[in-house]
Amino acid sequence: MAAKVWFYAHGEELYIPADKPQDNHMAIYSGGIKGWWGTPDLKVEMTKRETGDGDFPISDAAVLYASRIVTLDILVKAPTRQEYRAALEKLNRLTHAEVTLRVADAQSDTYATGHVRFAADDEQLATNRCHVTLTVTCADPRRYSWATHSGVMVPTASSNGGLIFDATGVLKTSPVSFSGSSTTQNICTLTNSGTSEAYPIIRASGNLPEGFTITDVGTGRQLSYSQPVAWAPVVLDCLSRTANINGVDVTRSLTHREWPTIPAGGSITLALSASGEGHVSAECRDTYV
C-alpha cells in the first residue's frame, strides 16, 4: 500500500493520495516525502578532551533533536483552469494555522503538527498542472501514533456512605446488614510501542473535593494536585509539565511534580489516590523520533 497523507487545519481535512490525482486533483508525486522517517538534526554539543583523544561521552538525556522539517512533492493537475485554481486554493487553506500532518504507510499511521509554506514551480498553463513543494516545520520533532492508549481510574474511597452515629454515639440505623459486592479500578497501565519516550495526558473530572494523587507504581514517584476538582476538568500535560483548567494555568496547585513518562517499547502502571465521585483518565500515543 502506498503512503496516504492527510492535512488537518481550520477544522477541515485535505486528503492527498500517493498515486494519481483524484477528486481533489492532487497527489504525492513519485513518493516524494522527505524528512518523515529520518531523525531531525541533532542538538548535541561535544566537549573536546584537552589531554586525550576524542570528546567526552554524551549521556542519553543530552541527546536532543531539533525541529522536524518535512518536505512533500505534490502534483496538482485538473481538467479545467477553474478546478486547477481551486486545488491550489485548498493548499492555501493550510496557512495561518497549526497544521496536523498525518502519514499512513503499511502498518504505520503517525502524525506531527507544524506550520506550512509551499511553492508552486514549473506551472504548465496549457495543461493546468504544476509541481508544488510543500514544507511543514514541526517545532516538536516527535511523530505520534494516530491511535491512542488510554485508561480510566476511579477513587477507592467516597465521601458518601458508611456508618452514621448520632451525637451520643448511638448507631442511627440498626440492625446493620451487609450484602453484595463492588469493585473499584484505581489503577491503569499505559504502553508505548514507539522508539522514543512518551508523555501521558492526565485528565481529572467530576467531584474530587480533596484533589488527587497519581503514583507511578513501579517507581513510587508521585504527581499531586491539591485543589478540589469540580466544575471543569483538570488537565495535566506530562510533556510541557503543566496543569490547566479550560486553558488557565494552575500548575501552582501541584504539590508533587514527579511527572510520569513511558519508556520506548515499555509500559507504566499508574494508581489514583482520591476521594469523591469523579474519575481520572490517562492517555498516551506511541512516540517516535
PDB file of C-alpha atoms in Angstrom:
ATOM      1  CA  MET A   1       0.000   0.000   0.000  1.00  0.00           C
ATOM      2  CA  ALA A   2       1.382   3.410  -0.959  1.00  0.00           C
ATOM      3  CA  ALA A   3       1.556   6.088   1.709  1.00  0.00           C
ATOM      4  CA  LYS A   4      -1.539   8.178   2.307  1.00  0.00           C
ATOM      5  CA  VAL A   5      -1.335  11.771   3.504  1.00  0.00           C
ATOM      6  CA  TRP A   6      -3.882  13.945   5.286  1.00  0.00           C
ATOM      7  CA  PHE A   7      -3.708  17.547   6.410  1.00  0.00           C
ATOM      8  CA  TYR A   8      -5.985  18.944   9.129  1.00  0.00           C
ATOM      9  CA  ALA A   9      -6.366  22.688   9.661  1.00  0.00           C
ATOM     10  CA  HIS A  10      -9.172  25.179  10.374  1.00  0.00           C
ATOM     11  CA  GLY A  11     -11.491  22.244  11.152  1.00  0.00           C
ATOM     12  CA  GLU A  12     -11.082  20.885   7.608  1.00  0.00           C
ATOM     13  CA  GLU A  13      -9.446  17.762   6.175  1.00  0.00           C
ATOM     14  CA  LEU A  14      -7.382  17.597   2.993  1.00  0.00           C
ATOM     15  CA  TYR A  15      -6.556  14.096   1.718  1.00  0.00           C
ATOM     16  CA  ILE A  16      -3.697  13.643  -0.767  1.00  0.00           C
ATOM     17  CA  PRO A  17      -3.231  10.158  -2.267  1.00  0.00           C
ATOM     18  CA  ALA A  18       0.141   8.775  -3.309  1.00  0.00           C
ATOM     19  CA  ASP A  19      -0.720   7.520  -6.780  1.00  0.00           C
ATOM     20  CA  LYS A  20      -2.638   9.837  -9.107  1.00  0.00           C
ATOM     21  CA  PRO A  21      -4.780  12.941  -8.637  1.00  0.00           C
ATOM     22  CA  GLN A  22      -8.316  12.127  -7.552  1.00  0.00           C
ATOM     23  CA  ASP A  23     -11.315  14.331  -6.804  1.00  0.00           C
ATOM     24  CA  ASN A  24      -9.162  16.985  -5.140  1.00  0.00           C
ATOM     25  CA  HIS A  25      -6.809  16.961  -8.187  1.00  0.00           C
ATOM     26  CA  MET A  26      -3.671  16.408  -6.082  1.00  0.00           C
ATOM     27  CA  ALA A  27      -1.279  13.531  -5.465  1.00  0.00           C
ATOM     28  CA  ILE A  28       2.078  12.892  -3.799  1.00  0.00           C
ATOM     29  CA  TYR A  29       4.427  12.933  -6.793  1.00  0.00           C
ATOM     30  CA  SER A  30       6.757   9.922  -7.155  1.00  0.00           C
ATOM     31  CA  GLY A  31       6.535   9.074  -3.452  1.00  0.00           C
ATOM     32  CA  GLY A  32       8.045  12.452  -2.626  1.00  0.00           C
ATOM     33  CA  ILE A  33       8.029  12.680   1.195  1.00  0.00           C
ATOM     34  CA  LYS A  34      11.305  13.738   2.811  1.00  0.00           C
ATOM     35  CA  GLY A  35      12.129  14.202   6.480  1.00  0.00           C
ATOM     36  CA  TRP A  36       9.342  11.988   7.796  1.00  0.00           C
ATOM     37  CA  TRP A  37      11.077   8.696   8.538  1.00  0.00           C
ATOM     38  CA  GLY A  38      14.532  10.007   9.389  1.00  0.00           C
ATOM     39  CA  THR A  39      15.518  11.844  12.544  1.00  0.00           C
ATOM     40  CA  PRO A  40      15.776  15.640  12.684  1.00  0.00           C
ATOM     41  CA  ASP A  41      19.152  17.323  13.142  1.00  0.00           C
ATOM     42  CA  LEU A  42      20.933  16.630  16.411  1.00  0.00           C
ATOM     43  CA  LYS A  43      21.280  19.281  19.113  1.00  0.00           C
ATOM     44  CA  VAL A  44      24.314  17.763  20.792  1.00  0.00           C
ATOM     45  CA  GLU A  45      27.299  19.826  21.889  1.00  0.00           C
ATOM     46  CA  MET A  46      30.542  17.881  22.137  1.00  0.00           C
ATOM     47  CA  THR A  47      33.316  18.860  24.532  1.00  0.00           C
ATOM     48  CA  LYS A  48      36.819  18.045  23.368  1.00  0.00           C
ATOM     49  CA  ARG A  49      39.264  16.266  25.649  1.00  0.00           C
ATOM     50  CA  GLU A  50      42.228  18.550  26.233  1.00  0.00           C
ATOM     51  CA  THR A  51      44.687  15.773  27.093  1.00  0.00           C
ATOM     52  CA  GLY A  52      43.184  12.770  25.319  1.00  0.00           C
ATOM     53  CA  ASP A  53      41.731  11.556  22.062  1.00  0.00           C
ATOM     54  CA  GLY A  54      38.225  12.466  21.001  1.00  0.00           C
ATOM     55  CA  ASP A  55      35.476  14.116  23.024  1.00  0.00           C
ATOM     56  CA  PHE A  56      33.813  13.460  26.349  1.00  0.00           C
ATOM     57  CA  PRO A  57      30.891  10.987  26.167  1.00  0.00           C
ATOM     58  CA  ILE A  58      27.311  12.251  25.997  1.00  0.00           C
ATOM     59  CA  SER A  59      24.609  10.904  28.299  1.00  0.00           C
ATOM     60  CA  ASP A  60      21.319   9.631  26.868  1.00  0.00           C
ATOM     61  CA  ALA A  61      19.458  12.578  28.423  1.00  0.00           C
ATOM     62  CA  ALA A  62      21.658  15.015  26.493  1.00  0.00           C
ATOM     63  CA  VAL A  63      20.897  13.514  23.062  1.00  0.00           C
ATOM     64  CA  LEU A  64      18.332  16.025  21.784  1.00  0.00           C
ATOM     65  CA  TYR A  65      16.886  16.821  18.370  1.00  0.00           C
ATOM     66  CA  ALA A  66      15.963  19.984  16.523  1.00  0.00           C
ATOM     67  CA  SER A  67      12.580  20.677  14.930  1.00  0.00           C
ATOM     68  CA  ARG A  68      11.364  18.267  12.252  1.00  0.00           C
ATOM     69  CA  ILE A  69      11.179  19.615   8.696  1.00  0.00           C
ATOM     70  CA  VAL A  70       9.059  17.586   6.283  1.00  0.00           C
ATOM     71  CA  THR A  71       9.003  18.246   2.545  1.00  0.00           C
ATOM     72  CA  LEU A  72       6.316  16.875   0.223  1.00  0.00           C
ATOM     73  CA  ASP A  73       6.430  16.937  -3.571  1.00  0.00           C
ATOM     74  CA  ILE A  74       2.830  17.299  -4.763  1.00  0.00           C
ATOM     75  CA  LEU A  75       1.452  17.143  -8.291  1.00  0.00           C
ATOM     76  CA  VAL A  76      -1.556  19.383  -8.928  1.00  0.00           C
ATOM     77  CA  LYS A  77      -3.494  18.611 -12.106  1.00  0.00           C
ATOM     78  CA  ALA A  78      -7.052  19.351 -13.232  1.00  0.00           C
ATOM     79  CA  PRO A  79      -9.105  19.186 -16.441  1.00  0.00           C
ATOM     80  CA  THR A  80     -10.162  22.839 -16.258  1.00  0.00           C
ATOM     81  CA  ARG A  81      -8.488  26.054 -15.190  1.00  0.00           C
ATOM     82  CA  GLN A  82     -11.161  26.682 -12.602  1.00  0.00           C
ATOM     83  CA  GLU A  83     -10.644  23.296 -10.929  1.00  0.00           C
ATOM     84  CA  TYR A  84      -6.879  23.753 -11.087  1.00  0.00           C
ATOM     85  CA  ARG A  85      -7.054  27.096  -9.283  1.00  0.00           C
ATOM     86  CA  ALA A  86      -9.468  25.633  -6.728  1.00  0.00           C
ATOM     87  CA  ALA A  87      -6.979  22.840  -5.977  1.00  0.00           C
ATOM     88  CA  LEU A  88      -4.215  25.359  -5.289  1.00  0.00           C
ATOM     89  CA  GLU A  89      -6.541  27.316  -3.028  1.00  0.00           C
ATOM     90  CA  LYS A  90      -7.021  24.152  -0.928  1.00  0.00           C
ATOM     91  CA  LEU A  91      -3.303  24.258  -0.193  1.00  0.00           C
ATOM     92  CA  ASN A  92      -3.592  27.951   0.679  1.00  0.00           C
ATOM     93  CA  ARG A  93      -6.174  26.988   3.287  1.00  0.00           C
ATOM     94  CA  LEU A  94      -3.382  25.333   5.284  1.00  0.00           C
ATOM     95  CA  THR A  95      -1.742  28.676   6.043  1.00  0.00           C
ATOM     96  CA  HIS A  96      -2.123  30.786   9.198  1.00  0.00           C
ATOM     97  CA  ALA A  97      -2.747  27.717  11.349  1.00  0.00           C
ATOM     98  CA  GLU A  98      -1.084  24.916  13.237  1.00  0.00           C
ATOM     99  CA  VAL A  99      -1.457  22.022  10.826  1.00  0.00           C
ATOM    100  CA  THR A 100      -1.642  18.326  11.628  1.00  0.00           C
ATOM    101  CA  LEU A 101       0.196  16.193   9.069  1.00  0.00           C
ATOM    102  CA  ARG A 102      -0.793  12.507   9.113  1.00  0.00           C
ATOM    103  CA  VAL A 103       1.013   9.829   7.095  1.00  0.00           C
ATOM    104  CA  ALA A 104      -0.221   6.228   6.884  1.00  0.00           C
ATOM    105  CA  ASP A 105       2.134   3.721   5.307  1.00  0.00           C
ATOM    106  CA  ALA A 106       1.858  -0.076   5.673  1.00  0.00           C
ATOM    107  CA  GLN A 107       1.293  -0.741   9.402  1.00  0.00           C
ATOM    108  CA  SER A 108       2.409   2.753  10.426  1.00  0.00           C
ATOM    109  CA  ASP A 109      -0.070   5.593  10.990  1.00  0.00           C
ATOM    110  CA  THR A 110       1.547   8.618  12.647  1.00  0.00           C
ATOM    111  CA  TYR A 111       1.188  12.382  12.748  1.00  0.00           C
ATOM    112  CA  ALA A 112       3.067  15.560  13.630  1.00  0.00           C
ATOM    113  CA  THR A 113       1.998  19.179  13.954  1.00  0.00           C
ATOM    114  CA  GLY A 114       3.613  22.222  12.409  1.00  0.00           C
ATOM    115  CA  HIS A 115       3.323  25.199  10.066  1.00  0.00           C
ATOM    116  CA  VAL A 116       3.156  25.135   6.289  1.00  0.00           C
ATOM    117  CA  ARG A 117       4.670  27.000   3.395  1.00  0.00           C
ATOM    118  CA  PHE A 118       4.528  25.955  -0.247  1.00  0.00           C
ATOM    119  CA  ALA A 119       5.944  26.968  -3.604  1.00  0.00           C
ATOM    120  CA  ALA A 120       4.392  26.174  -6.997  1.00  0.00           C
ATOM    121  CA  ASP A 121       7.019  25.600  -9.690  1.00  0.00           C
ATOM    122  CA  ASP A 122       7.070  24.556 -13.339  1.00  0.00           C
ATOM    123  CA  GLU A 123       3.495  25.649 -13.887  1.00  0.00           C
ATOM    124  CA  GLN A 124       2.219  24.404 -17.232  1.00  0.00           C
ATOM    125  CA  LEU A 125      -0.624  26.706 -18.173  1.00  0.00           C
ATOM    126  CA  ALA A 126      -1.722  24.750 -21.214  1.00  0.00           C
ATOM    127  CA  THR A 127      -2.292  21.539 -19.254  1.00  0.00           C
ATOM    128  CA  ASN A 128      -3.376  23.035 -15.913  1.00  0.00           C
ATOM    129  CA  ARG A 129      -0.720  21.248 -13.914  1.00  0.00           C
ATOM    130  CA  CYS A 130       2.271  22.068 -11.721  1.00  0.00           C
ATOM    131  CA  HIS A 131       4.541  20.619  -9.070  1.00  0.00           C
ATOM    132  CA  VAL A 132       4.202  22.046  -5.584  1.00  0.00           C
ATOM    133  CA  THR A 133       6.875  21.786  -2.895  1.00  0.00           C
ATOM    134  CA  LEU A 134       5.145  21.889   0.471  1.00  0.00           C
ATOM    135  CA  THR A 135       7.272  22.301   3.603  1.00  0.00           C
ATOM    136  CA  VAL A 136       5.999  21.574   7.118  1.00  0.00           C
ATOM    137  CA  THR A 137       8.125  22.808  10.023  1.00  0.00           C
ATOM    138  CA  CYS A 138       7.290  20.960  13.242  1.00  0.00           C
ATOM    139  CA  ALA A 139       8.579  22.520  16.469  1.00  0.00           C
ATOM    140  CA  ASP A 140       8.004  19.184  18.221  1.00  0.00           C
ATOM    141  CA  PRO A 141      10.222  16.660  16.382  1.00  0.00           C
ATOM    142  CA  ARG A 142       8.200  13.663  17.566  1.00  0.00           C
ATOM    143  CA  ARG A 143       5.816  11.618  15.463  1.00  0.00           C
ATOM    144  CA  TYR A 144       2.790  10.260  17.333  1.00  0.00           C
ATOM    145  CA  SER A 145       0.574   7.283  16.563  1.00  0.00           C
ATOM    146  CA  TRP A 146      -2.876   8.243  15.323  1.00  0.00           C
ATOM    147  CA  ALA A 147      -4.417   5.708  17.723  1.00  0.00           C
ATOM    148  CA  THR A 148      -4.265   6.321  21.480  1.00  0.00           C
ATOM    149  CA  HIS A 149      -3.750   4.087  24.510  1.00  0.00           C
ATOM    150  CA  SER A 150      -5.953   5.065  27.428  1.00  0.00           C
ATOM    151  CA  GLY A 151      -7.248   4.018  30.822  1.00  0.00           C
ATOM    152  CA  VAL A 152      -9.649   5.323  33.478  1.00  0.00           C
ATOM    153  CA  MET A 153      -9.150   5.322  37.237  1.00  0.00           C
ATOM    154  CA  VAL A 154     -11.815   5.938  39.889  1.00  0.00           C
ATOM    155  CA  PRO A 155     -11.400   6.727  43.590  1.00  0.00           C
ATOM    156  CA  THR A 156     -11.198   3.845  46.058  1.00  0.00           C
ATOM    157  CA  ALA A 157     -12.939   5.943  48.703  1.00  0.00           C
ATOM    158  CA  SER A 158     -16.079   8.058  48.572  1.00  0.00           C
ATOM    159  CA  SER A 159     -17.401  10.839  50.761  1.00  0.00           C
ATOM    160  CA  ASN A 160     -20.844   9.190  50.702  1.00  0.00           C
ATOM    161  CA  GLY A 161     -21.969   6.134  52.684  1.00  0.00           C
ATOM    162  CA  GLY A 162     -20.506   4.447  55.776  1.00  0.00           C
ATOM    163  CA  LEU A 163     -21.925   4.017  59.276  1.00  0.00           C
ATOM    164  CA  ILE A 164     -23.711   7.062  60.742  1.00  0.00           C
ATOM    165  CA  PHE A 165     -23.893   7.755  64.515  1.00  0.00           C
ATOM    166  CA  ASP A 166     -25.813  10.400  66.436  1.00  0.00           C
ATOM    167  CA  ALA A 167     -24.340  12.843  68.943  1.00  0.00           C
ATOM    168  CA  THR A 168     -24.449  10.272  71.793  1.00  0.00           C
ATOM    169  CA  GLY A 169     -22.580   7.660  69.773  1.00  0.00           C
ATOM    170  CA  VAL A 170     -25.633   5.512  69.010  1.00  0.00           C
ATOM    171  CA  LEU A 171     -25.864   3.942  65.568  1.00  0.00           C
ATOM    172  CA  LYS A 172     -28.672   5.681  63.698  1.00  0.00           C
ATOM    173  CA  THR A 173     -29.687   2.692  61.601  1.00  0.00           C
ATOM    174  CA  SER A 174     -29.925  -0.697  63.261  1.00  0.00           C
ATOM    175  CA  PRO A 175     -29.629  -3.562  62.671  1.00  0.00           C
ATOM    176  CA  VAL A 176     -26.823  -3.297  60.135  1.00  0.00           C
ATOM    177  CA  SER A 177     -26.809  -5.683  57.190  1.00  0.00           C
ATOM    178  CA  PHE A 178     -24.078  -6.215  54.623  1.00  0.00           C
ATOM    179  CA  SER A 179     -24.763  -7.592  51.142  1.00  0.00           C
ATOM    180  CA  GLY A 180     -23.477  -7.581  47.597  1.00  0.00           C
ATOM    181  CA  SER A 181     -20.012  -6.626  46.411  1.00  0.00           C
ATOM    182  CA  SER A 182     -18.449  -3.817  44.476  1.00  0.00           C
ATOM    183  CA  THR A 183     -15.132  -3.268  42.768  1.00  0.00           C
ATOM    184  CA  THR A 184     -13.128  -0.145  42.152  1.00  0.00           C
ATOM    185  CA  GLN A 185     -10.467   0.335  39.494  1.00  0.00           C
ATOM    186  CA  ASN A 186      -7.933   2.826  40.739  1.00  0.00           C
ATOM    187  CA  ILE A 187      -5.041   1.674  38.519  1.00  0.00           C
ATOM    188  CA  CYS A 188      -4.377   1.639  34.791  1.00  0.00           C
ATOM    189  CA  THR A 189      -1.500   0.572  32.558  1.00  0.00           C
ATOM    190  CA  LEU A 190      -0.331   2.504  29.502  1.00  0.00           C
ATOM    191  CA  THR A 191       2.025   1.151  26.836  1.00  0.00           C
ATOM    192  CA  ASN A 192       4.345   2.837  24.358  1.00  0.00           C
ATOM    193  CA  SER A 193       5.305   0.741  21.338  1.00  0.00           C
ATOM    194  CA  GLY A 194       7.290   3.610  19.829  1.00  0.00           C
ATOM    195  CA  THR A 195      11.011   4.288  19.753  1.00  0.00           C
ATOM    196  CA  SER A 196      11.053   7.395  21.959  1.00  0.00           C
ATOM    197  CA  GLU A 197       9.847   8.236  25.460  1.00  0.00           C
ATOM    198  CA  ALA A 198       6.111   9.005  25.646  1.00  0.00           C
ATOM    199  CA  TYR A 199       4.444  11.599  27.862  1.00  0.00           C
ATOM    200  CA  PRO A 200       0.867  10.938  29.072  1.00  0.00           C
ATOM    201  CA  ILE A 201      -2.009  13.384  29.238  1.00  0.00           C
ATOM    202  CA  ILE A 202      -3.961  13.061  32.511  1.00  0.00           C
ATOM    203  CA  ARG A 203      -7.488  14.476  32.962  1.00  0.00           C
ATOM    204  CA  ALA A 204      -9.346  14.648  36.269  1.00  0.00           C
ATOM    205  CA  SER A 205     -13.128  15.178  36.102  1.00  0.00           C
ATOM    206  CA  GLY A 206     -16.178  15.059  38.342  1.00  0.00           C
ATOM    207  CA  ASN A 207     -16.188  15.736  42.076  1.00  0.00           C
ATOM    208  CA  LEU A 208     -12.832  15.184  43.796  1.00  0.00           C
ATOM    209  CA  PRO A 209     -13.082  17.528  46.807  1.00  0.00           C
ATOM    210  CA  GLU A 210      -9.580  16.866  48.158  1.00  0.00           C
ATOM    211  CA  GLY A 211      -7.733  16.831  44.851  1.00  0.00           C
ATOM    212  CA  PHE A 212      -5.869  13.717  43.769  1.00  0.00           C
ATOM    213  CA  THR A 213      -2.515  11.977  43.595  1.00  0.00           C
ATOM    214  CA  ILE A 214      -1.175   9.858  40.737  1.00  0.00           C
ATOM    215  CA  THR A 215       1.526   7.345  41.700  1.00  0.00           C
ATOM    216  CA  ASP A 216       3.861   5.523  39.346  1.00  0.00           C
ATOM    217  CA  VAL A 217       3.527   2.027  40.826  1.00  0.00           C
ATOM    218  CA  GLY A 218       6.918   0.931  39.501  1.00  0.00           C
ATOM    219  CA  THR A 219       8.961   3.776  40.974  1.00  0.00           C
ATOM    220  CA  GLY A 220       6.749   5.337  43.663  1.00  0.00           C
ATOM    221  CA  ARG A 221       7.073   8.757  42.034  1.00  0.00           C
ATOM    222  CA  GLN A 222       4.020  10.966  42.600  1.00  0.00           C
ATOM    223  CA  LEU A 223       2.103  13.742  40.891  1.00  0.00           C
ATOM    224  CA  SER A 224      -0.337  15.509  43.233  1.00  0.00           C
ATOM    225  CA  TYR A 225      -2.966  18.191  42.667  1.00  0.00           C
ATOM    226  CA  SER A 226      -4.026  19.809  45.953  1.00  0.00           C
ATOM    227  CA  GLN A 227      -7.183  21.732  44.990  1.00  0.00           C
ATOM    228  CA  PRO A 228     -10.750  20.400  44.613  1.00  0.00           C
ATOM    229  CA  VAL A 229     -11.821  19.192  41.185  1.00  0.00           C
ATOM    230  CA  ALA A 230     -15.369  20.310  40.488  1.00  0.00           C
ATOM    231  CA  TRP A 231     -16.909  22.240  37.624  1.00  0.00           C
ATOM    232  CA  ALA A 232     -14.219  21.763  34.961  1.00  0.00           C
ATOM    233  CA  PRO A 233     -11.598  19.067  34.242  1.00  0.00           C
ATOM    234  CA  VAL A 234      -8.012  19.499  35.356  1.00  0.00           C
ATOM    235  CA  VAL A 235      -5.606  18.566  32.546  1.00  0.00           C
ATOM    236  CA  LEU A 236      -2.022  17.569  33.319  1.00  0.00           C
ATOM    237  CA  ASP A 237       0.385  17.567  30.374  1.00  0.00           C
ATOM    238  CA  CYS A 238       3.455  15.484  31.201  1.00  0.00           C
ATOM    239  CA  LEU A 239       5.386  16.813  28.188  1.00  0.00           C
ATOM    240  CA  SER A 240       5.040  20.520  28.997  1.00  0.00           C
ATOM    241  CA  ARG A 241       4.816  19.726  32.730  1.00  0.00           C
ATOM    242  CA  THR A 242       1.847  21.998  33.229  1.00  0.00           C
ATOM    243  CA  ALA A 243      -1.670  21.783  34.676  1.00  0.00           C
ATOM    244  CA  ASN A 244      -4.605  23.779  33.319  1.00  0.00           C
ATOM    245  CA  ILE A 245      -8.347  24.239  33.669  1.00  0.00           C
ATOM    246  CA  ASN A 246     -10.018  25.452  30.482  1.00  0.00           C
ATOM    247  CA  GLY A 247      -6.657  26.741  29.290  1.00  0.00           C
ATOM    248  CA  VAL A 248      -5.902  28.632  32.540  1.00  0.00           C
ATOM    249  CA  ASP A 249      -2.602  27.589  34.104  1.00  0.00           C
ATOM    250  CA  VAL A 250      -2.993  26.025  37.572  1.00  0.00           C
ATOM    251  CA  THR A 251       0.432  24.376  37.819  1.00  0.00           C
ATOM    252  CA  ARG A 252       0.969  26.227  41.108  1.00  0.00           C
ATOM    253  CA  SER A 253      -1.562  23.843  42.730  1.00  0.00           C
ATOM    254  CA  LEU A 254       0.697  20.824  42.203  1.00  0.00           C
ATOM    255  CA  THR A 255       2.347  19.730  45.457  1.00  0.00           C
ATOM    256  CA  HIS A 256       4.311  16.815  43.966  1.00  0.00           C
ATOM    257  CA  ARG A 257       5.768  17.191  40.482  1.00  0.00           C
ATOM    258  CA  GLU A 258       7.314  13.844  39.599  1.00  0.00           C
ATOM    259  CA  TRP A 259       5.891  13.631  36.089  1.00  0.00           C
ATOM    260  CA  PRO A 260       5.334  10.091  34.773  1.00  0.00           C
ATOM    261  CA  THR A 261       6.861   9.065  31.441  1.00  0.00           C
ATOM    262  CA  ILE A 262       6.701   5.849  29.439  1.00  0.00           C
ATOM    263  CA  PRO A 263       9.944   4.414  28.069  1.00  0.00           C
ATOM    264  CA  ALA A 264      10.277   3.419  24.420  1.00  0.00           C
ATOM    265  CA  GLY A 265       8.853  -0.060  23.935  1.00  0.00           C
ATOM    266  CA  GLY A 266       7.729  -0.158  27.569  1.00  0.00           C
ATOM    267  CA  SER A 267       4.766   0.479  29.827  1.00  0.00           C
ATOM    268  CA  ILE A 268       3.797   2.222  33.032  1.00  0.00           C
ATOM    269  CA  THR A 269       1.189   1.461  35.698  1.00  0.00           C
ATOM    270  CA  LEU A 270      -0.463   4.420  37.423  1.00  0.00           C
ATOM    271  CA  ALA A 271      -2.517   4.393  40.626  1.00  0.00           C
ATOM    272  CA  LEU A 272      -5.033   7.017  41.752  1.00  0.00           C
ATOM    273  CA  SER A 273      -5.422   8.186  45.344  1.00  0.00           C
ATOM    274  CA  ALA A 274      -8.515  10.346  45.794  1.00  0.00           C
ATOM    275  CA  SER A 275     -11.939  10.515  47.374  1.00  0.00           C
ATOM    276  CA  GLY A 276     -15.178  11.582  45.767  1.00  0.00           C
ATOM    277  CA  GLU A 277     -17.238  10.624  42.770  1.00  0.00           C
ATOM    278  CA  GLY A 278     -15.063  11.722  39.899  1.00  0.00           C
ATOM    279  CA  HIS A 279     -12.590   9.873  37.711  1.00  0.00           C
ATOM    280  CA  VAL A 280      -9.141  10.368  36.241  1.00  0.00           C
ATOM    281  CA  SER A 281      -8.258   9.300  32.707  1.00  0.00           C
ATOM    282  CA  ALA A 282      -4.770   8.867  31.283  1.00  0.00           C
ATOM    283  CA  GLU A 283      -3.834   8.536  27.654  1.00  0.00           C
ATOM    284  CA  CYS A 284      -0.702   8.364  25.536  1.00  0.00           C
ATOM    285  CA  ARG A 285       0.384   7.625  21.980  1.00  0.00           C
ATOM    286  CA  ASP A 286       3.220   5.546  20.605  1.00  0.00           C
ATOM    287  CA  THR A 287       6.016   8.090  20.142  1.00  0.00           C
ATOM    288  CA  TYR A 288       8.807   8.194  17.573  1.00  0.00           C
ATOM    289  CA  VAL A 289      11.753  10.479  16.772  1.00  0.00           C
TER     290      VAL A 289
END
